[in-house]
Backbone as JSON, one array per atom type, in Angstrom:
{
  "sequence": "XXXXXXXXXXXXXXXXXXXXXXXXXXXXXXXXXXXXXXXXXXXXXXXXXXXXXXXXXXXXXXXXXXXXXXXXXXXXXXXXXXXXXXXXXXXXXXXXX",
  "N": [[37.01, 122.41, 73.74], [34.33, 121.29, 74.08], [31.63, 123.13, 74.63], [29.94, 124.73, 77.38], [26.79, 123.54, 77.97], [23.55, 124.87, 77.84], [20.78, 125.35, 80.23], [18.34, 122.79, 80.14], [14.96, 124.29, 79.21], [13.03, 122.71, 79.59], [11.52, 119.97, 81.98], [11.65, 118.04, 80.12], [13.73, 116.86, 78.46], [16.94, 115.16, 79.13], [19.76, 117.18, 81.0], [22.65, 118.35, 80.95], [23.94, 117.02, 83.38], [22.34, 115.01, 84.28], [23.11, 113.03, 82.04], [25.18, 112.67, 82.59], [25.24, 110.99, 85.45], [23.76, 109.53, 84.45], [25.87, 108.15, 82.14], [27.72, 107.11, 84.43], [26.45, 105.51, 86.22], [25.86, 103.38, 84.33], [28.47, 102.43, 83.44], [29.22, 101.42, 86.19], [27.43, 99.35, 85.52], [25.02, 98.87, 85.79], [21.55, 98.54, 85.19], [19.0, 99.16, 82.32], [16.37, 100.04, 83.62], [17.07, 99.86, 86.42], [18.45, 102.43, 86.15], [16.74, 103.94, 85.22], [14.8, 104.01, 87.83], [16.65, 105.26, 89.44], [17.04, 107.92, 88.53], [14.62, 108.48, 88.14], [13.25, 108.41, 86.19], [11.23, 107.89, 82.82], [12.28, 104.32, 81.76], [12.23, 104.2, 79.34], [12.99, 106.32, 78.32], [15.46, 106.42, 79.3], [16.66, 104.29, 78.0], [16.05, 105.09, 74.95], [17.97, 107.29, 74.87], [20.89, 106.19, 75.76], [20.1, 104.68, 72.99], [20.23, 106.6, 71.09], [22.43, 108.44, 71.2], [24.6, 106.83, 72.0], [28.31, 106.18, 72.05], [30.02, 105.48, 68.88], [32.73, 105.36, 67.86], [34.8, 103.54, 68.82], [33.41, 101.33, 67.96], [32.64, 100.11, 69.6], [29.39, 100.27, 71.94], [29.88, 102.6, 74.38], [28.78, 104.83, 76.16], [28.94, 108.67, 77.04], [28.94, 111.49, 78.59], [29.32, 113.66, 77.73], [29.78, 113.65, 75.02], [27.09, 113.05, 74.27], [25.76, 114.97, 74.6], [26.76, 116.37, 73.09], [25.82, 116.19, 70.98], [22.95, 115.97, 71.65], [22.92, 119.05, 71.51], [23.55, 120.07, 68.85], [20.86, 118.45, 67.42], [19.48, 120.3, 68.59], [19.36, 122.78, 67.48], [18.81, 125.67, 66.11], [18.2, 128.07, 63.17], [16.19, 125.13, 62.14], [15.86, 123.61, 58.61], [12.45, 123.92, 56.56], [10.19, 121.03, 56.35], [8.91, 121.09, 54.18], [10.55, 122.19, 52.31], [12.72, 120.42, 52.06], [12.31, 117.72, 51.08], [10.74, 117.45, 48.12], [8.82, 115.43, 47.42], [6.75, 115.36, 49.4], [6.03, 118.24, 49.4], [5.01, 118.35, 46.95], [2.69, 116.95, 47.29], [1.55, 118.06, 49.05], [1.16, 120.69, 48.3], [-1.24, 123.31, 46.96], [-3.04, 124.22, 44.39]],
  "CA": [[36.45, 121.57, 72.71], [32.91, 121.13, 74.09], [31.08, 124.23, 74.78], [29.17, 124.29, 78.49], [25.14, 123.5, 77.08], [22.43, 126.08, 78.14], [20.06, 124.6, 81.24], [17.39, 122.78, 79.3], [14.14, 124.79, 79.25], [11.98, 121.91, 80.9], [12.21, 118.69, 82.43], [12.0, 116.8, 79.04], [15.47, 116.44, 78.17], [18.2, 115.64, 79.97], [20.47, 117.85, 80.89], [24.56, 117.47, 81.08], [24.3, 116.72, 84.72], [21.54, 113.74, 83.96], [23.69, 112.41, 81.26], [26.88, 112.57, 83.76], [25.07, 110.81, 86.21], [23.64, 107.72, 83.39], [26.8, 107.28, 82.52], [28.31, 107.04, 85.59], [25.73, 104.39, 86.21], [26.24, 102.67, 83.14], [29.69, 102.21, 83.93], [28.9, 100.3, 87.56], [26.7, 97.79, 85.62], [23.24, 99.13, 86.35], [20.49, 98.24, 83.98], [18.09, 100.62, 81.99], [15.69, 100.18, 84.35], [17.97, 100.82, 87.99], [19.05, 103.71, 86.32], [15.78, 104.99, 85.37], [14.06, 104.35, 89.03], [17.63, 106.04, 90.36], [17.0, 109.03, 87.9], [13.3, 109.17, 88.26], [12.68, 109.14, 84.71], [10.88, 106.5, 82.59], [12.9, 103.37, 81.46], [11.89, 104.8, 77.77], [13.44, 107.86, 77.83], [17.01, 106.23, 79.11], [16.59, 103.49, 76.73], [16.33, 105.72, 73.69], [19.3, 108.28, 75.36], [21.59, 105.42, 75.3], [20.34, 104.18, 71.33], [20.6, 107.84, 69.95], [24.08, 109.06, 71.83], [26.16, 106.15, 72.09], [29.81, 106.68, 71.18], [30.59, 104.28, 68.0], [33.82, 105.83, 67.45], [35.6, 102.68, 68.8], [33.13, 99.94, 67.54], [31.16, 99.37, 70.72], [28.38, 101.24, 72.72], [30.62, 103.53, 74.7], [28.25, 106.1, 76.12], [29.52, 109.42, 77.03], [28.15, 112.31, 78.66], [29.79, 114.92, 77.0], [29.48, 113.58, 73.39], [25.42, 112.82, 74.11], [25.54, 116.27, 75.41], [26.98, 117.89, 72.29], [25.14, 115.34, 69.81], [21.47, 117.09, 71.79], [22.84, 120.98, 71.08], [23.39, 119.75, 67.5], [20.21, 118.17, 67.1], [18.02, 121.17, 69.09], [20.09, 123.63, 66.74], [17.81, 126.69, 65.28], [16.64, 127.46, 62.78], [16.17, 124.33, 61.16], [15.01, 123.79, 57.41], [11.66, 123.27, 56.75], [10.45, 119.77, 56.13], [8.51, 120.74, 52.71], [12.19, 122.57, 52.02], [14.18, 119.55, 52.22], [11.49, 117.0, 50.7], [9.81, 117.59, 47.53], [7.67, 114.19, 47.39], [6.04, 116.16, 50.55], [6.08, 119.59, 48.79], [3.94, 118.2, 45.8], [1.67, 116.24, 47.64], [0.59, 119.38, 50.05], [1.03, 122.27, 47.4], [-2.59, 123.77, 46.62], [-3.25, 125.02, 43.14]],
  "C": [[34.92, 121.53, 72.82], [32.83, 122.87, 75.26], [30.05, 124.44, 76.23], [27.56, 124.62, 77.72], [23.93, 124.72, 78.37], [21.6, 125.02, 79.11], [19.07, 124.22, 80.1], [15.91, 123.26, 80.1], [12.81, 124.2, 80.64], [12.41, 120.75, 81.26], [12.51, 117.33, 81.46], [12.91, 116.41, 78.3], [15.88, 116.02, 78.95], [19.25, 116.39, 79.78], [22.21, 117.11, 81.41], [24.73, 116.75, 82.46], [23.33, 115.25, 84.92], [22.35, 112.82, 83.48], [24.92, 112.31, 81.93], [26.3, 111.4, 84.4], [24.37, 109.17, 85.72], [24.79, 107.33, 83.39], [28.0, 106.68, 83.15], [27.43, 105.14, 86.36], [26.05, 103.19, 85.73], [27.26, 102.08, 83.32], [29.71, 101.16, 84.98], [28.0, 99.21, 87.15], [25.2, 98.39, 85.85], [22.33, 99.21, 84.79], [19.97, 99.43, 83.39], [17.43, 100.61, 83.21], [16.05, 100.81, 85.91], [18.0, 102.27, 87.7], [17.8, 104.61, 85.77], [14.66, 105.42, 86.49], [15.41, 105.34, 89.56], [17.62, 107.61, 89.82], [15.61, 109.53, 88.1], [12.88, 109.88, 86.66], [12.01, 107.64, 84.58], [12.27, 105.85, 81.88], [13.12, 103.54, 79.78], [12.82, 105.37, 77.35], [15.32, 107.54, 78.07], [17.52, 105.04, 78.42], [16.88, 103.88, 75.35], [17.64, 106.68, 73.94], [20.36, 107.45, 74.96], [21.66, 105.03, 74.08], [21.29, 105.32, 71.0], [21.99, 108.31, 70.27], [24.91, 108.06, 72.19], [27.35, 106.74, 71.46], [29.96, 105.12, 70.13], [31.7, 104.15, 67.71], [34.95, 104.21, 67.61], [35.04, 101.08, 68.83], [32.05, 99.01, 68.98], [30.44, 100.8, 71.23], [28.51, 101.9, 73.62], [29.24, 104.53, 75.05], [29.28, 107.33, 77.03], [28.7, 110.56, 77.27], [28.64, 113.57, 78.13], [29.65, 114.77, 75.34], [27.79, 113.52, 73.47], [25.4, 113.99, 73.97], [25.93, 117.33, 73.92], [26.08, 117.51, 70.69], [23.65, 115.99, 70.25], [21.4, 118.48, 71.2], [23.13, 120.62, 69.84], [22.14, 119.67, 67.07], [19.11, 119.68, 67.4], [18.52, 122.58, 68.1], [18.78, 124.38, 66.23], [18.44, 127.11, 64.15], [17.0, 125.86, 61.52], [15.02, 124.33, 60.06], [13.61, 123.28, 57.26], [11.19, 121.74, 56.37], [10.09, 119.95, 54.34], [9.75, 121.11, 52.06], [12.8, 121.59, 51.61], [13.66, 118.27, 51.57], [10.55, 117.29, 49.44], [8.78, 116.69, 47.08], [6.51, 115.02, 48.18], [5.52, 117.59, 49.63], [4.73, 119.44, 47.71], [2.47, 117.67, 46.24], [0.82, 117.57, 48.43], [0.56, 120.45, 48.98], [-1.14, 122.45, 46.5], [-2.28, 124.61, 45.23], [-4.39, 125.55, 43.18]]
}
């Protein structure tokens, strides 16, 4: 069902083994903050991890390291459309005559 994800490039993601290891955390009760001195990230970055990849599926905040994990290779997906593409408010406002 889920596909094993490619190592990410640099350290500004997390990778599947990060996101295992949040919510594994998560699970025991540990704050944003514990779990971002125990990860060695900022408090930011597993703050927003948790908004954007929760599981809603059953009505609460469920995280999940395998759904975050396939909800990132979705989002980092190539090639994506451009923005003036997908926006013509944008398109008109930048177009040079």
């Amino acid at each position: 069902m889920f596909r094993r994800s490619a190592k990410p490039l640099s350290g500004r993601y997390l990778s599947l083994a990060e996101r295992e290891e949040l919510a594994i955390l998560r699970v025991q009760g540990a704050g944003v903050r514990e779990i971002a001195r125990q990860m060695g990230r900022s408090a930011s970055t597993i703050s927003r991890e948790l908004r954007r990849n929760a599981a809603t599926r059953s009505g609460g905040l469920d995280y999940r390291a395998t759904t975050a994990q396939w909800h990132a290779d979705r989002a980092a997906r190539r090639p994506k459309p451009a923005k003036l593409a997908i926006n013509a408010r944008c398109e008109r406002m930048c177009r040079i005559d």
